[in-house]
XYZ file of C-alpha atoms in Angstrom:
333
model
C 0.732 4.703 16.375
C 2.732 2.750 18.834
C 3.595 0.496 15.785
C 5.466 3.510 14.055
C 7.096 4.554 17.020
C 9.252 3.633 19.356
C 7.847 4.099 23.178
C 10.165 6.939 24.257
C 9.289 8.787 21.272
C 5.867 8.819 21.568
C 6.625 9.461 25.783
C 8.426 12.650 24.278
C 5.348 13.831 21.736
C 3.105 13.530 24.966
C 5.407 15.695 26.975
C 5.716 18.001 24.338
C 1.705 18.286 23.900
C 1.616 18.568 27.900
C 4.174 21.585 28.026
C 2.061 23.232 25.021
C -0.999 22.762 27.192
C 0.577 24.610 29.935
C 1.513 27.521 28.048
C -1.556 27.794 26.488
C -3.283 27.872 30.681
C -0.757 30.255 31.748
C -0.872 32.924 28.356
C -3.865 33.214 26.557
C -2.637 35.319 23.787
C -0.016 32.580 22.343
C -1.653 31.301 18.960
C -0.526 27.892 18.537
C 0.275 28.658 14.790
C 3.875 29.981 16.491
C 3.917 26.141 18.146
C 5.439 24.073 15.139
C 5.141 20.663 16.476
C 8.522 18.420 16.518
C 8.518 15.091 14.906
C 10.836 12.657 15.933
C 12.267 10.335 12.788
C 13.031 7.026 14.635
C 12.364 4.468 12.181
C 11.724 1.553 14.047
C 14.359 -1.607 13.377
C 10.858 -3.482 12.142
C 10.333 -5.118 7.822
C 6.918 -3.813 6.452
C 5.593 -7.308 7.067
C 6.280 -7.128 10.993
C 4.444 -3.751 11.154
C 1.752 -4.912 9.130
C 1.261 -7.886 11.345
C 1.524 -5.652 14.428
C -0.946 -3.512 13.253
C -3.258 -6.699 12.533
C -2.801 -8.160 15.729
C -3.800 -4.953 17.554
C -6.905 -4.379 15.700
C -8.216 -7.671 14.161
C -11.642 -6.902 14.050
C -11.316 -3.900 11.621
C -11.816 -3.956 7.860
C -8.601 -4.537 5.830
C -9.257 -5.331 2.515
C -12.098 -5.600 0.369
C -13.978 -4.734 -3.109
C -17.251 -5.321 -4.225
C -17.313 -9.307 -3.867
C -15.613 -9.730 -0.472
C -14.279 -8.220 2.629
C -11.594 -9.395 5.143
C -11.076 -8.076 8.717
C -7.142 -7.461 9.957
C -7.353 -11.297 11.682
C -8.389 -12.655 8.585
C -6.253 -11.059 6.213
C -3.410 -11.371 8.453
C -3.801 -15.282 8.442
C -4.407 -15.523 4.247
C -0.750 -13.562 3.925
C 1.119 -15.909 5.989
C -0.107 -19.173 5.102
C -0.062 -18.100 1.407
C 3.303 -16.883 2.161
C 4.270 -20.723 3.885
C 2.722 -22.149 1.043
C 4.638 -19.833 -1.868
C 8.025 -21.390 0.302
C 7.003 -24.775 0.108
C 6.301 -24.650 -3.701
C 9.137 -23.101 -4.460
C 11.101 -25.770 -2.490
C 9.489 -28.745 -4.287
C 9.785 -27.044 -7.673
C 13.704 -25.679 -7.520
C 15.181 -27.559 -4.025
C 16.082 -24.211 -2.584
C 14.381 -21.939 -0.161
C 13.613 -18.038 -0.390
C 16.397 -15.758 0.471
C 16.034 -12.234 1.403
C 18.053 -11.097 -2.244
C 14.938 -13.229 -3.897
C 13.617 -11.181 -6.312
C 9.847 -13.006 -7.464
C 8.093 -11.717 -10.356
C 4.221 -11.620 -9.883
C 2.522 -11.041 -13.453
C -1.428 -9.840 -12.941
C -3.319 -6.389 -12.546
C -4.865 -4.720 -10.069
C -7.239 -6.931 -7.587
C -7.283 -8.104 -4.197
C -5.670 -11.566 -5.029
C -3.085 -9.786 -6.466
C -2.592 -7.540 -3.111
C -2.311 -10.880 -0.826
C 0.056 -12.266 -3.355
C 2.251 -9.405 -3.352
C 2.066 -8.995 0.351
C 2.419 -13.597 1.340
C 5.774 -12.801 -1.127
C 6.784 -9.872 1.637
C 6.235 -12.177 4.250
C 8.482 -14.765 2.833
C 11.397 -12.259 2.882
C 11.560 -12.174 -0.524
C 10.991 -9.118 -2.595
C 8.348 -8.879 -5.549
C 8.600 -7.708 -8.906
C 5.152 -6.279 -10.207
C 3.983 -7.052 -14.317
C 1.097 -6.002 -15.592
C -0.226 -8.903 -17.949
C -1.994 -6.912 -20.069
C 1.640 -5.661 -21.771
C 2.894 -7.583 -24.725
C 4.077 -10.706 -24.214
C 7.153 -10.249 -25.653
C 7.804 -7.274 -23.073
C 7.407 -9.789 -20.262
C 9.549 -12.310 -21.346
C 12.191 -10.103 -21.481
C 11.611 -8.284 -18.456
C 11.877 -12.654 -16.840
C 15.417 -13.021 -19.127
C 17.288 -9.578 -17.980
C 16.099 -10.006 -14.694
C 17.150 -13.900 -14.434
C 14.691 -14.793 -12.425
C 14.073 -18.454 -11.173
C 10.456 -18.350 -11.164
C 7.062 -15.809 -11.623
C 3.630 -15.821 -10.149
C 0.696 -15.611 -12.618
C -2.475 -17.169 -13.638
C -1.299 -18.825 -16.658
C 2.414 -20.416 -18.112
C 3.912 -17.946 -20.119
C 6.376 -21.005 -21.182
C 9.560 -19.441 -20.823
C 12.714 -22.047 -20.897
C 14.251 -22.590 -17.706
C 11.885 -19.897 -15.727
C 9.461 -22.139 -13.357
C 5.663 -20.492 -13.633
C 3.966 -20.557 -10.091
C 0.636 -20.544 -10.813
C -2.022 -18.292 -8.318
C -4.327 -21.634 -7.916
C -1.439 -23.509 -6.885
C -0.988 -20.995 -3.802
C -4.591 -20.688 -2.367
C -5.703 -24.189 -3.292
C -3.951 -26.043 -0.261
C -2.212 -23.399 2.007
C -0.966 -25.026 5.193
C -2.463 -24.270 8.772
C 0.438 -20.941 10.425
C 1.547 -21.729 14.104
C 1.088 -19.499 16.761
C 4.185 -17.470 15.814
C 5.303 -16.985 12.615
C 8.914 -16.275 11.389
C 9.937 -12.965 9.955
C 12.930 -13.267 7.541
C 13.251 -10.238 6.283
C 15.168 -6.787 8.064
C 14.878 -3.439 7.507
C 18.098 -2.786 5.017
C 16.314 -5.848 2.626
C 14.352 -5.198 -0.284
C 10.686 -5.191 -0.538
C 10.217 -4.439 -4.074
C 11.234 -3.606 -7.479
C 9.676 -0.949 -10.127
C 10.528 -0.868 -13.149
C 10.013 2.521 -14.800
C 7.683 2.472 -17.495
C 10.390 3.429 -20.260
C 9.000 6.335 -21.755
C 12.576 8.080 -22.114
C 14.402 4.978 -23.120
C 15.182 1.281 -21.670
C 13.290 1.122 -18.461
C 15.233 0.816 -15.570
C 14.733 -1.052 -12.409
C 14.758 0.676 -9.142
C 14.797 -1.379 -5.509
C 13.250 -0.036 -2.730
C 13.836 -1.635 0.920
C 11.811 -2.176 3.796
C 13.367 0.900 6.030
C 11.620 3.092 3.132
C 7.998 1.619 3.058
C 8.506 2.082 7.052
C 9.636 5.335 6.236
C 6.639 6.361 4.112
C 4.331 4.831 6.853
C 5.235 7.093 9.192
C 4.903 10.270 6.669
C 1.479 8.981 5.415
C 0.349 8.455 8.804
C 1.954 12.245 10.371
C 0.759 14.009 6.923
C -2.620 12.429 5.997
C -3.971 12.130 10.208
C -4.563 8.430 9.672
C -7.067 6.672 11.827
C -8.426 3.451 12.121
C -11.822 4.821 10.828
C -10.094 5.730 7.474
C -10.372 3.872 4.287
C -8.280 4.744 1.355
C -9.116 4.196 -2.340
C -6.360 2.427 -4.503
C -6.761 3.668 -7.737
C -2.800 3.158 -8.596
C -2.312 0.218 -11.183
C 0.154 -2.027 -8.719
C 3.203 -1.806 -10.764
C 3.363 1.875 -9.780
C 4.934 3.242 -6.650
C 2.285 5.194 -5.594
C 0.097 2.071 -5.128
C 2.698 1.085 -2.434
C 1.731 4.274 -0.547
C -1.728 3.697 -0.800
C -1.330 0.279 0.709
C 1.134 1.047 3.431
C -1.061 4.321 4.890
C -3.989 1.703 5.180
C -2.668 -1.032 6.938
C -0.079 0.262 8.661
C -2.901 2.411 10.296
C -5.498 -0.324 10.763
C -7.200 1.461 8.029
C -9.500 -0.145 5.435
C -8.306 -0.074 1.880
C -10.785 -0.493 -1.026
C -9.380 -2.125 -4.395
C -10.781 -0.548 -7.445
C -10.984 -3.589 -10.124
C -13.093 -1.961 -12.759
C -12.011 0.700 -14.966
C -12.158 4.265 -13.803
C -14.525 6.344 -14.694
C -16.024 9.263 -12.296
C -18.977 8.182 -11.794
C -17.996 4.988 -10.290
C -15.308 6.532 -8.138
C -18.160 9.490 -7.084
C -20.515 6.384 -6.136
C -17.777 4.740 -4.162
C -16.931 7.821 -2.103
C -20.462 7.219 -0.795
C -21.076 3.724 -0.988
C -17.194 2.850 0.646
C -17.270 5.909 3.065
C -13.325 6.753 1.083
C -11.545 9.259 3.261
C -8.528 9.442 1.254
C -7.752 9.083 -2.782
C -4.822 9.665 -4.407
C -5.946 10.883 -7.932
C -3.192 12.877 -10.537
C -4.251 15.935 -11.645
C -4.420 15.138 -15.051
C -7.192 12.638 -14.468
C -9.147 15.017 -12.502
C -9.105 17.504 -15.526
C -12.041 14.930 -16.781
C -14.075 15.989 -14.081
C -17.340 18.591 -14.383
C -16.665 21.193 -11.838
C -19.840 19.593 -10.072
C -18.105 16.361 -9.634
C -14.715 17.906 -8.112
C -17.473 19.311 -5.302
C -17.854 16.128 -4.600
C -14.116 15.918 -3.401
C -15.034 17.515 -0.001
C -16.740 14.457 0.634
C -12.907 12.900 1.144
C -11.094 14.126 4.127
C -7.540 13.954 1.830
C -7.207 14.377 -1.927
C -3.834 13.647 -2.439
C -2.207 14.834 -5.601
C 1.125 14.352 -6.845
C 3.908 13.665 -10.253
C 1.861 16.479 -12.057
C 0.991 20.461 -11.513
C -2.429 21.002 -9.974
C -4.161 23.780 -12.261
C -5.525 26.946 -11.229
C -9.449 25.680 -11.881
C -8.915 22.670 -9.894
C -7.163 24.008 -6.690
C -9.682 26.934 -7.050
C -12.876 24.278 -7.227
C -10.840 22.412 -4.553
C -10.564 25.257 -2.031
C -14.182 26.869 -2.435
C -16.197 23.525 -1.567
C -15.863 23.525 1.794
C -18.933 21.755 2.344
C -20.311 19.232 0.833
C -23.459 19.414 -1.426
C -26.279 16.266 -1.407
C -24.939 13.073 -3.092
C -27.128 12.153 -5.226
């Protein structure tokens, strides 16, 4: 909490709480539903990498990231970004002579894994701001996405062989990553980008839209006020990564000291019902549309997670009314 807040904000939520307290001692019949609880919205002067690494350094024990082949705690993690992230700046220096700037826009070409989530978060760390592909779209789509974007350089696991566009390749970054110093330098500030989406282009030409650090800050503190985020937490990231919501499945996690599960296989429900169990998931954000799929068995199952978070589409009258009557959950079987 202290890492979304400044200190005499979170001073002021603690007097607030006390003075509630107090009126609830002296008057019995107050119902706190007539207490609306105020929410200060100090954004602290902080990138998404700085609060990431706060977050890491005051909880490096707990799980971070992991899947079904490996794990990393918040010390561990924390120390793959940044020397992945020194090692992205030295190969770019060899390979063009110039270093990273904070209006550095780097294409990383891949789908969803956890490779692909320490890529996209050393590039963060470098000040930079990354450009998400999926490399399962038509090659010709990619290559034009590089040219209109006139880009230096990509990250992906294979040369696409595009003139004048240097390919980075993913072994090159964790195959000899140098040894981080005790401190490590932040280059990026709040009004630089983070990221750029690309809209998928359904309505015509898709467009890119950049989003800056102050706003994944931003959407930390929401995530962590809305969804009660606690260390305990894990959160399942079912987004595909060159989708926004993916970014706030990320960012509630490990801004929170949360764990955060990458789904590589393809979804299906009755790997993401098994993983509720098996991963302990507390939160999933799953469209409604994709939940249609589900028996209204399975979407008992739901009260297993302590958020379902929907969004982008309507919710339908069977599913909030399956939602809302399963208060408890039945066996998992």
């Amino acid at each position: 909490m202290s890492s979304l807040y400044y200190k005499e904000s979170i001073t002021d939520m603690i007097s607030g709480w006390a003075k509630c307290i107090n009126a609830f001692e002296r008057d019995s019949t107050i119902h706190n539903d007539h207490l609306e609880a105020s929410r200060s919205v100090d954004i602290p002067s902080v990138c998404s990498s700085q609060l990431i690494e706060n977050a890491s350094l005051n909880s490096p024990k707990n799980k971070s990231l992991f899947n079904h082949q490996e794990q990393y705690n918040y010390f561990d993690m924390l120390e793959i970004i940044q020397q992945t992230s020194n090692a992205l700046q030295q190969c770019v220096i060899r390979t063009t002579g110039e270093s990273l700037r904070s209006d550095t826009i780097i294409p990383i070409i891949s789908t969803n894994s956890l490779r692909t989530m320490l890529i996209c978060l050393s590039i963060v760390f470098t000040g930079a701001a990354y450009l998400p592909m999926d490399r399962t779209n038509p090659q010709n789509r990619i290559r034009q996405l590089l040219e209109e974007n006139k880009v230096a350089y990509y990250i992906a696991e294979e040369d696409y062989d595009i003139n004048s566009i240097v390919a980075i390749l993913n072994e090159e970054l964790f195959k000899c990553v140098p040894k981080v110093g005790s401190t490590f330098k932040h280059r990026a500030l709040p009004d630089d980008l983070a990221y750029v989406i690309f809209t998928s282009g359904t309505t015509g030409k898709p467009k890119g839209v950049t989003i800056k650090h102050k706003a994944v800050i931003n959407l930390a503190q929401q995530s962590a006020y809305n969804f009660s985020m606690a260390s305990s937490d894990c959160v399942y990231q079912f987004t595909n990564f060159i989708f926004d919501n993916s970014i706030l499945e990320m960012i509630m996690a490990l801004s929170n000291t949360s764990a955060l599960f990458i789904e590589e296989r393809s979804f299906s429900t009755k790997v993401f019902l098994r993983e509720i169990h098996n991963s302990h998931i507390t939160h999933a954000l799953l469209f409604p549309g994709l939940v249609e799929m589900f028996t209204c068995e399975e979407v008992a199952l739901f009260a297993y997670l302590r958020y379902w978070i929907v969004g982008a589409e309507k919710l339908s009258e069977r599913l909030m009314s399956e939602a809302l009557k399963n208060g408890k959950p039945p066996p998992m079987r």
